[in-house]
Short mmCIF file of C-alpha atoms in Angstrom, two decimals:
data_model
loop_
_atom_site.label_atom_id
_atom_site.label_comp_id
_atom_site.label_asym_id
_atom_site.label_seq_id
_atom_site.Cartn_x
_atom_site.Cartn_y
_atom_site.Cartn_z
CA UNK A 1 -34.48 -4.52 19.47
CA UNK A 2 -32.23 -4.69 16.40
CA UNK A 3 -32.28 -8.01 14.54
CA UNK A 4 -28.97 -9.84 13.95
CA UNK A 5 -29.22 -9.19 10.22
CA UNK A 6 -29.84 -5.48 10.75
CA UNK A 7 -26.99 -5.28 13.26
CA UNK A 8 -24.70 -6.96 10.73
CA UNK A 9 -25.66 -4.46 8.04
CA UNK A 10 -24.98 -1.57 10.44
CA UNK A 11 -21.54 -2.96 11.25
CA UNK A 12 -20.73 -3.41 7.56
CA UNK A 13 -21.74 0.18 6.82
CA UNK A 14 -19.66 1.36 9.78
CA UNK A 15 -16.67 -0.59 8.47
CA UNK A 16 -17.15 0.94 5.02
CA UNK A 17 -17.46 4.45 6.46
CA UNK A 18 -14.38 4.05 8.64
CA UNK A 19 -12.47 2.48 5.78
CA UNK A 20 -13.35 5.09 3.15
CA UNK A 21 -12.45 8.01 5.37
CA UNK A 22 -9.31 6.31 6.62
CA UNK A 23 -8.31 5.54 3.02
CA UNK A 24 -8.66 9.19 2.12
CA UNK A 25 -6.58 10.36 5.09
CA UNK A 26 -3.72 7.97 4.41
CA UNK A 27 -3.77 8.39 0.63
CA UNK A 28 -3.08 12.07 1.18
CA UNK A 29 -0.19 11.30 3.51
CA UNK A 30 1.14 8.55 1.24
CA UNK A 31 1.40 10.61 -1.93
CA UNK A 32 3.57 13.15 -0.14
CA UNK A 33 5.96 10.39 0.90
CA UNK A 34 6.14 8.95 -2.61
CA UNK A 35 6.75 12.37 -4.18
CA UNK A 36 9.31 13.43 -1.56
CA UNK A 37 12.25 13.54 -4.03
CA UNK A 38 10.26 15.72 -6.46
CA UNK A 39 8.95 17.91 -3.64
CA UNK A 40 12.54 18.44 -2.55
CA UNK A 41 13.38 19.83 -6.00
CA UNK A 42 10.27 22.04 -6.11
CA UNK A 43 10.56 23.57 -2.66
CA UNK A 44 14.30 23.21 -1.91
CA UNK A 45 15.88 23.61 -5.38
CA UNK A 46 19.23 25.00 -4.25
CA UNK A 47 20.12 21.85 -2.30
CA UNK A 48 21.82 18.66 -3.40
CA UNK A 49 19.55 15.71 -4.19
CA UNK A 50 20.27 14.14 -0.78
CA UNK A 51 19.73 17.37 1.17
CA UNK A 52 16.59 18.12 -0.82
CA UNK A 53 15.19 14.68 -0.02
CA UNK A 54 16.07 15.05 3.66
CA UNK A 55 14.46 18.51 3.73
CA UNK A 56 11.31 17.15 2.10
CA UNK A 57 11.16 14.24 4.54
CA UNK A 58 11.73 16.66 7.42
CA UNK A 59 8.62 18.56 6.27
CA UNK A 60 6.86 15.18 6.18
CA UNK A 61 7.88 14.67 9.81
CA UNK A 62 6.85 18.18 10.87
CA UNK A 63 3.19 17.25 10.39
CA UNK A 64 3.52 14.65 13.10
CA UNK A 65 4.42 17.24 15.71
CA UNK A 66 0.95 18.68 15.25
CA UNK A 67 -0.73 15.32 15.62
CA UNK A 68 -0.80 15.54 19.46
CA UNK A 69 -2.48 18.94 19.21
CA UNK A 70 -5.05 17.56 16.79
CA UNK A 71 -5.44 14.48 18.96
CA UNK A 72 -6.14 16.59 22.04
CA UNK A 73 -8.68 18.79 20.27
CA UNK A 74 -10.39 16.17 18.12
CA UNK A 75 -10.17 13.48 20.79
CA UNK A 76 -11.89 15.80 23.26
CA UNK A 77 -14.56 16.57 20.66
CA UNK A 78 -15.06 12.85 20.15
CA UNK A 79 -15.77 12.36 23.85
CA UNK A 80 -17.96 15.46 24.11
CA UNK A 81 -19.75 15.65 20.73
CA UNK A 82 -19.57 12.07 19.49
CA UNK A 83 -17.33 9.83 17.37
CA UNK A 84 -19.08 10.56 14.06
CA UNK A 85 -18.80 14.35 14.45
CA UNK A 86 -15.05 14.15 14.98
CA UNK A 87 -14.47 11.92 11.98
CA UNK A 88 -16.46 14.28 9.76
CA UNK A 89 -14.33 17.23 10.88
CA UNK A 90 -11.05 15.39 10.32
CA UNK A 91 -11.91 14.19 6.81
CA UNK A 92 -12.99 17.67 5.66
CA UNK A 93 -9.89 19.35 7.09
CA UNK A 94 -7.55 16.79 5.56
CA UNK A 95 -9.21 17.09 2.14
CA UNK A 96 -9.06 20.89 2.17
CA UNK A 97 -5.40 21.14 3.19
CA UNK A 98 -4.27 18.47 0.72
CA UNK A 99 -6.09 20.18 -2.14
CA UNK A 100 -4.40 23.45 -1.20
CA UNK A 101 -0.99 21.76 -1.38
CA UNK A 102 -1.74 21.07 -5.04
CA UNK A 103 -2.15 24.83 -5.58
CA UNK A 104 1.08 25.91 -3.86
CA UNK A 105 3.56 28.07 -5.81
CA UNK A 106 7.10 26.75 -6.23
CA UNK A 107 10.27 28.16 -4.66
CA UNK A 108 11.22 29.69 -8.01
CA UNK A 109 7.92 31.60 -8.06
CA UNK A 110 7.75 33.06 -4.54
CA UNK A 111 11.01 32.13 -2.85
CA UNK A 112 11.09 31.07 0.78
CA UNK A 113 7.33 31.65 1.11
CA UNK A 114 6.76 28.38 -0.82
CA UNK A 115 8.32 26.02 1.76
CA UNK A 116 6.76 28.09 4.56
CA UNK A 117 3.28 27.55 3.10
CA UNK A 118 4.06 23.86 2.58
CA UNK A 119 5.03 23.49 6.23
CA UNK A 120 1.87 25.30 7.33
CA UNK A 121 -0.40 23.01 5.30
CA UNK A 122 1.49 19.93 6.45
CA UNK A 123 0.92 21.04 10.03
CA UNK A 124 -2.81 21.34 9.38
CA UNK A 125 -2.73 17.87 7.83
CA UNK A 126 -1.07 16.56 10.97
CA UNK A 127 -3.72 18.27 13.10
CA UNK A 128 -6.56 16.59 11.20
CA UNK A 129 -4.83 13.19 11.18
CA UNK A 130 -4.48 13.46 14.96
CA UNK A 131 -8.07 12.33 15.39
CA UNK A 132 -8.46 9.97 12.43
CA UNK A 133 -6.84 6.66 13.37
CA UNK A 134 -8.04 6.61 16.98
CA UNK A 135 -11.42 8.09 16.02
CA UNK A 136 -11.98 5.48 13.32
CA UNK A 137 -11.02 2.73 15.76
CA UNK A 138 -13.52 3.89 18.39
CA UNK A 139 -16.25 4.52 15.84
CA UNK A 140 -15.96 1.06 14.26
CA UNK A 141 -15.22 -1.14 17.25
CA UNK A 142 -17.91 0.37 19.46
CA UNK A 143 -20.34 -1.27 16.99
CA UNK A 144 -18.57 -4.64 16.88
CA UNK A 145 -19.00 -7.83 18.97
CA UNK A 146 -16.15 -8.55 21.38
CA UNK A 147 -15.19 -11.80 19.66
CA UNK A 148 -14.74 -10.11 16.25
CA UNK A 149 -13.03 -6.84 17.14
CA UNK A 150 -9.70 -8.01 15.74
CA UNK A 151 -11.23 -8.89 12.39
CA UNK A 152 -13.17 -5.63 12.11
CA UNK A 153 -10.24 -3.61 13.44
CA UNK A 154 -8.12 -4.93 10.58
CA UNK A 155 -10.17 -2.68 8.29
CA UNK A 156 -8.32 0.34 9.72
CA UNK A 157 -4.88 -1.18 9.14
CA UNK A 158 -5.76 -2.67 5.75
CA UNK A 159 -7.27 0.52 4.29
CA UNK A 160 -4.18 2.48 5.32
CA UNK A 161 -2.11 -0.03 3.36
CA UNK A 162 -4.56 0.05 0.44
CA UNK A 163 -4.31 3.84 0.34
CA UNK A 164 -0.54 3.58 0.17
CA UNK A 165 -0.69 0.98 -2.60
CA UNK A 166 -3.10 3.14 -4.62
CA UNK A 167 -0.89 6.15 -3.93
CA UNK A 168 2.12 4.28 -5.25
CA UNK A 169 0.34 3.32 -8.48
CA UNK A 170 -0.92 6.87 -8.91
CA UNK A 171 2.67 8.02 -8.49
CA UNK A 172 3.84 5.40 -10.98
CA UNK A 173 1.18 6.40 -13.49
CA UNK A 174 1.99 10.09 -13.20
CA UNK A 175 5.72 9.45 -13.53
CA UNK A 176 5.10 7.24 -16.58
CA UNK A 177 3.09 9.79 -18.56
CA UNK A 178 4.65 13.07 -17.39
CA UNK A 179 8.14 14.13 -18.41
CA UNK A 180 10.76 14.89 -15.76
CA UNK A 181 10.59 18.62 -16.52
CA UNK A 182 6.79 18.69 -16.39
CA UNK A 183 6.82 16.63 -13.21
CA UNK A 184 8.63 19.40 -11.38
CA UNK A 185 6.47 22.18 -12.84
CA UNK A 186 2.99 20.65 -12.51
CA UNK A 187 2.95 16.83 -12.56
CA UNK A 188 3.52 16.47 -8.81
CA UNK A 189 0.28 18.39 -8.18
CA UNK A 190 -2.01 15.81 -9.78
CA UNK A 191 -2.21 13.25 -6.91
CA UNK A 192 -2.99 15.98 -4.40
CA UNK A 193 -5.96 17.15 -6.47
CA UNK A 194 -7.63 13.77 -5.89
CA UNK A 195 -8.13 14.83 -2.27
CA UNK A 196 -11.20 16.96 -3.00
CA UNK A 197 -13.54 14.22 -4.31
CA UNK A 198 -12.19 11.73 -1.77
CA UNK A 199 -13.01 14.15 1.05
CA UNK A 200 -16.57 14.57 -0.21
CA UNK A 201 -17.05 10.80 -0.43
CA UNK A 202 -15.63 10.30 3.06
CA UNK A 203 -17.85 13.01 4.51
CA UNK A 204 -20.96 11.66 2.80
CA UNK A 205 -20.60 8.08 4.04
CA UNK A 206 -19.82 9.22 7.58
CA UNK A 207 -22.68 11.65 8.10
CA UNK A 208 -25.13 9.03 6.81
CA UNK A 209 -24.39 6.77 9.78
CA UNK A 210 -25.87 7.02 13.26
CA UNK A 211 -23.71 7.65 16.31
CA UNK A 212 -22.18 4.59 18.00
CA UNK A 213 -24.37 2.79 20.56
CA UNK A 214 -21.66 3.25 23.20
CA UNK A 215 -21.76 7.03 22.90
CA UNK A 216 -25.58 6.99 22.84
CA UNK A 217 -25.44 4.96 26.04
CA UNK A 218 -23.10 7.51 27.59
CA UNK A 219 -25.61 10.25 26.80
CA UNK A 220 -28.55 8.24 28.13
CA UNK A 221 -26.72 7.61 31.40
CA UNK A 222 -25.60 11.24 31.68
CA UNK A 223 -21.93 10.17 31.64
CA UNK A 224 -20.66 12.28 28.75
CA UNK A 225 -17.69 14.12 30.24
CA UNK A 226 -17.51 17.88 29.74
CA UNK A 227 -13.75 17.78 30.45
CA UNK A 228 -12.53 14.43 29.10
CA UNK A 229 -8.89 15.49 28.78
CA UNK A 230 -8.70 16.36 32.46
CA UNK A 231 -10.45 13.11 33.38
CA UNK A 232 -8.11 11.08 31.17
CA UNK A 233 -5.07 12.81 32.65
CA UNK A 234 -6.15 11.94 36.18
CA UNK A 235 -7.36 8.38 35.69
CA UNK A 236 -5.87 6.93 32.53
CA UNK A 237 -2.12 7.51 32.79
CA UNK A 238 -1.23 3.82 32.54
CA UNK A 239 -3.39 3.18 29.44
CA UNK A 240 -1.95 6.33 27.83
CA UNK A 241 1.61 5.10 28.43
CA UNK A 242 0.73 1.64 27.13
CA UNK A 243 -0.81 3.22 24.04
CA UNK A 244 2.33 5.28 23.52
CA UNK A 245 4.49 2.13 23.60
CA UNK A 246 2.38 0.00 21.26
CA UNK A 247 1.82 2.93 18.88
CA UNK A 248 5.55 3.71 18.74
CA UNK A 249 6.26 0.25 17.30
CA UNK A 250 3.15 0.17 15.11
CA UNK A 251 3.53 3.70 13.73
CA UNK A 252 7.24 3.46 13.06
CA UNK A 253 6.88 0.10 11.35
CA UNK A 254 4.11 1.37 9.12
CA UNK A 255 6.00 4.49 8.06
CA UNK A 256 9.09 2.48 7.31
CA UNK A 257 6.98 0.29 5.01
CA UNK A 258 4.71 2.97 3.60
CA UNK A 259 7.12 5.87 3.14
CA UNK A 260 10.76 5.08 3.81
CA UNK A 261 11.24 1.78 1.95
CA UNK A 262 10.41 3.21 -1.49
CA UNK A 263 12.91 6.06 -1.03
CA UNK A 264 15.43 3.65 0.50
CA UNK A 265 15.25 1.37 -2.53
CA UNK A 266 15.74 4.24 -4.96
CA UNK A 267 18.19 6.45 -3.04
CA UNK A 268 20.27 3.95 -1.05
CA UNK A 269 19.94 0.68 -2.98
CA UNK A 270 19.89 2.60 -6.30
CA UNK A 271 16.97 0.82 -7.93
CA UNK A 272 15.01 2.79 -10.49
CA UNK A 273 12.15 4.81 -9.06
CA UNK A 274 9.66 2.69 -10.98
CA UNK A 275 11.09 -0.58 -9.64
CA UNK A 276 11.09 0.82 -6.11
CA UNK A 277 7.44 1.85 -6.38
CA UNK A 278 6.34 -1.51 -7.81
CA UNK A 279 8.19 -3.58 -5.20
CA UNK A 280 6.93 -1.38 -2.40
CA UNK A 281 3.37 -1.71 -3.66
CA UNK A 282 3.64 -5.50 -3.85
CA UNK A 283 4.88 -5.64 -0.28
CA UNK A 284 2.09 -3.41 0.99
CA UNK A 285 -0.51 -5.47 -0.89
CA UNK A 286 0.74 -8.57 0.92
CA UNK A 287 0.59 -6.68 4.22
CA UNK A 288 -2.98 -5.62 3.48
CA UNK A 289 -3.95 -9.25 2.90
CA UNK A 290 -2.33 -10.35 6.17
CA UNK A 291 -4.16 -7.79 8.32
CA UNK A 292 -7.51 -9.68 8.51
CA UNK A 293 -5.61 -12.87 9.35
CA UNK A 294 -3.74 -11.06 12.12
CA UNK A 295 -7.07 -9.75 13.42
CA UNK A 296 -8.59 -13.22 13.55
CA UNK A 297 -5.48 -14.56 15.29
CA UNK A 298 -5.80 -11.87 17.96
CA UNK A 299 -9.48 -12.73 18.41
CA UNK A 300 -8.45 -16.33 18.99
CA UNK A 301 -5.25 -15.94 21.05
CA UNK A 302 -5.57 -12.48 22.60
CA UNK A 303 -4.07 -9.04 21.97
CA UNK A 304 -1.11 -9.19 24.34
CA UNK A 305 0.47 -12.37 22.96
CA UNK A 306 0.01 -11.34 19.33
CA UNK A 307 1.26 -7.78 19.86
CA UNK A 308 4.37 -8.90 21.73
CA UNK A 309 5.10 -11.50 19.05
CA UNK A 310 5.10 -8.75 16.45
CA UNK A 311 7.31 -6.46 18.52
CA UNK A 312 9.85 -9.23 19.12
CA UNK A 313 9.69 -9.98 15.40
CA UNK A 314 10.95 -6.49 14.64
CA UNK A 315 13.83 -6.89 17.08
CA UNK A 316 14.92 -10.20 15.59
CA UNK A 317 14.14 -9.61 11.90
CA UNK A 318 14.79 -5.88 11.42
CA UNK A 319 18.49 -6.07 10.51
CA UNK A 320 18.19 -9.25 8.39
CA UNK A 321 15.35 -7.59 6.47
CA UNK A 322 17.56 -4.67 5.48
CA UNK A 323 20.48 -6.99 4.67
CA UNK A 324 18.22 -8.69 2.14
CA UNK A 325 16.68 -5.51 0.73
CA UNK A 326 20.13 -3.96 0.42
CA UNK A 327 21.08 -6.60 -2.16
CA UNK A 328 18.70 -4.98 -4.63
CA UNK A 329 17.34 -8.03 -6.45
CA UNK A 330 13.61 -8.59 -6.77
CA UNK A 331 13.53 -11.75 -4.64
CA UNK A 332 15.77 -10.43 -1.82
CA UNK A 333 13.81 -7.18 -1.65
CA UNK A 334 10.45 -8.93 -1.44
CA UNK A 335 11.70 -11.46 1.14
CA UNK A 336 13.22 -8.62 3.16
CA UNK A 337 9.95 -6.72 3.07
CA UNK A 338 8.10 -9.88 4.14
CA UNK A 339 10.29 -10.02 7.26
CA UNK A 340 8.91 -6.57 8.14
CA UNK A 341 5.37 -7.15 6.92
CA UNK A 342 4.54 -10.13 9.15
CA UNK A 343 5.39 -8.47 12.49
CA UNK A 344 3.83 -5.22 11.31
CA UNK A 345 0.48 -6.88 10.62
CA UNK A 346 0.50 -8.34 14.14
CA UNK A 347 1.31 -5.10 15.94
CA UNK A 348 -0.88 -2.91 13.74
CA UNK A 349 -4.19 -4.72 14.12
CA UNK A 350 -3.76 -5.36 17.83
CA UNK A 351 -2.88 -1.68 18.35
CA UNK A 352 -6.12 -0.63 16.62
CA UNK A 353 -8.16 -2.83 18.94
CA UNK A 354 -6.30 -1.96 22.13
CA UNK A 355 -6.81 1.75 21.45
CA UNK A 356 -10.44 0.96 22.26
CA UNK A 357 -10.14 -1.82 24.82
CA UNK A 358 -7.62 -0.10 27.10
CA UNK A 359 -9.82 2.95 27.82
CA UNK A 360 -13.20 3.60 29.47
CA UNK A 361 -15.88 4.88 27.12
CA UNK A 362 -16.14 8.40 28.55
CA UNK A 363 -12.47 9.25 27.90
CA UNK A 364 -11.69 6.77 25.09
CA UNK A 365 -11.17 9.27 22.27
CA UNK A 366 -9.14 11.69 24.38
CA UNK A 367 -6.95 9.11 26.10
CA UNK A 368 -6.16 6.97 23.07
CA UNK A 369 -5.52 9.99 20.82
CA UNK A 370 -3.09 11.43 23.38
CA UNK A 371 -0.87 8.37 23.70
CA UNK A 372 -1.11 7.39 20.04
CA UNK A 373 -0.22 10.80 18.64
CA UNK A 374 2.62 11.49 21.05
CA UNK A 375 4.18 8.26 19.80
CA UNK A 376 3.69 9.19 16.16
CA UNK A 377 4.94 12.74 16.70
CA UNK A 378 8.16 11.95 18.53
CA UNK A 379 8.99 8.38 17.43
CA UNK A 380 7.23 7.28 14.25
CA UNK A 381 6.81 10.52 12.31
CA UNK A 382 10.52 11.39 12.26
CA UNK A 383 11.31 7.76 11.35
CA UNK A 384 11.77 8.23 7.57
CA UNK A 385 13.99 11.26 8.19
CA UNK A 386 16.06 9.47 10.85
CA UNK A 387 16.49 6.39 8.66
CA UNK A 388 17.52 8.50 5.64
CA UNK A 389 19.98 10.44 7.80
CA UNK A 390 21.51 7.19 9.09
CA UNK A 391 21.87 5.88 5.55
CA UNK A 392 23.46 9.14 4.41
CA UNK A 393 25.86 9.34 7.36
CA UNK A 394 26.98 5.72 7.31
CA UNK A 395 26.69 4.87 3.64
CA UNK A 396 25.19 1.59 4.80
CA UNK A 397 22.09 -0.11 3.44
CA UNK A 398 21.65 -2.05 6.71
CA UNK A 399 22.01 0.45 9.54
CA UNK A 400 18.78 2.37 8.77
CA UNK A 401 17.08 -0.59 10.48
CA UNK A 402 18.81 0.20 13.77
CA UNK A 403 16.36 2.93 14.76
CA UNK A 404 13.37 0.63 14.24
CA UNK A 405 15.02 -2.22 16.15
CA UNK A 406 15.96 0.04 19.06
CA UNK A 407 12.42 1.45 19.37
CA UNK A 408 10.93 -2.06 19.29
CA UNK A 409 13.39 -3.25 21.94
CA UNK A 410 12.66 -0.42 24.39
CA UNK A 411 8.90 -0.69 23.90
CA UNK A 412 8.90 -4.48 24.28
CA UNK A 413 10.73 -4.34 27.61
CA UNK A 414 8.00 -2.02 28.92
CA UNK A 415 5.11 -3.97 27.39
CA UNK A 416 6.25 -7.37 28.68
CA UNK A 417 5.93 -6.04 32.20
CA UNK A 418 2.81 -3.87 31.98
CA UNK A 419 0.62 -4.75 28.97
CA UNK A 420 -2.56 -6.53 30.12
CA UNK A 421 -4.72 -8.87 28.10
CA UNK A 422 -7.69 -6.84 26.81
CA UNK A 423 -9.49 -9.31 24.53
CA UNK A 424 -13.12 -9.76 25.52
CA UNK A 425 -13.37 -6.65 27.65
CA UNK A 426 -16.67 -4.82 27.86
CA UNK A 427 -16.17 -1.42 26.20
CA UNK A 428 -19.59 0.15 26.83
CA UNK A 429 -20.57 2.95 29.16
CA UNK A 430 -21.33 0.66 32.10
CA UNK A 431 -17.86 -0.79 32.61
CA UNK A 432 -16.69 -1.03 36.21
CA UNK A 433 -14.15 -3.77 36.94
CA UNK A 434 -12.77 -3.47 33.41
CA UNK A 435 -11.86 0.19 33.94
CA UNK A 436 -10.30 -0.51 37.31
CA UNK A 437 -8.19 -3.33 35.81
CA UNK A 438 -7.02 -1.14 32.93
CA UNK A 439 -5.67 1.42 35.39
#
């Protein structure tokens, strides 16, 4: 019997392990988004600045099309080999591919082979990320009491934001000390080189932890599925569709905040790159601070109500947020970002928790990774590219919000009808009525 103090220490170590690895994954993705304009010049030098940026963001989006593949493979491994094993694989693969990006030759050196290699490595990044968010959620929350899952789940959302903030300051530091000419030749490589030590740290803290008690219970009961994808496809269609809907809003909102807004402020609103990075970082720091509060609110009032409040918030506040940010002043930009940050914190933390609570233990990794990564591949991942294309086509600083508002509207209509309340559900291997209700 584990004492309460010992159980608390185990949960804190699990939160640290999930957070460190998650930070590493999203730092790698964030730095690409922040360096998208420079990457466009390095790998698409014969294009205009706008076309180069769009091409670079398109490569950013390409990685998301490989997320479902990674989710299927790594999610299945998580249900067959354990949550910890999958997270160790994903953090090593992400670290290796990101480090290799730092070593890529430019277009001027090898021609079209350069963007081809970039696309290949981005696809491998997408594959590894396919199991990270859902794997971290299962790993952490399967060790957490039911009445505190929202608070602990906020670690996943908050560390993603922290990684983006750190990525923005790394970008700002590099741009401050490296000349424009050197930035294109070698300066852009520096943030990607940080991936190697981060991967080693993430791997170390994860392999030091024991497997989750839920997965150990599955093994003890002989309920580890040898074909979890097939089982999830037969029994978990409704939870997969619900996951797709909540993840579409959550993922798109996060990538607007984490990737698109900084390029929007510099390319569309015409702020300096430094000002755009600083304002974006301030907004994400506020979002990071709101995530634990959103988690506690969902523990108190339930996942459904809090998630739907956030989704409706995007519908109502999306266009006004971009009206404010389009004015370009410090105060309007920060207030506009706040109108996005509040609903995003609500949908993000509740999505993390529902990825676990909607699914039975035996198919949790496979089912949640399937719905989550389909949403990110076909809705959220292309978001920065779609928003930039709308801004370029319309010349408007407001209409880029339309894609986000439309996605939130469609998802909310579906969720109002079908999303159940999941707070308090038993998520162990012995669930019976809970699984039947989820289906």
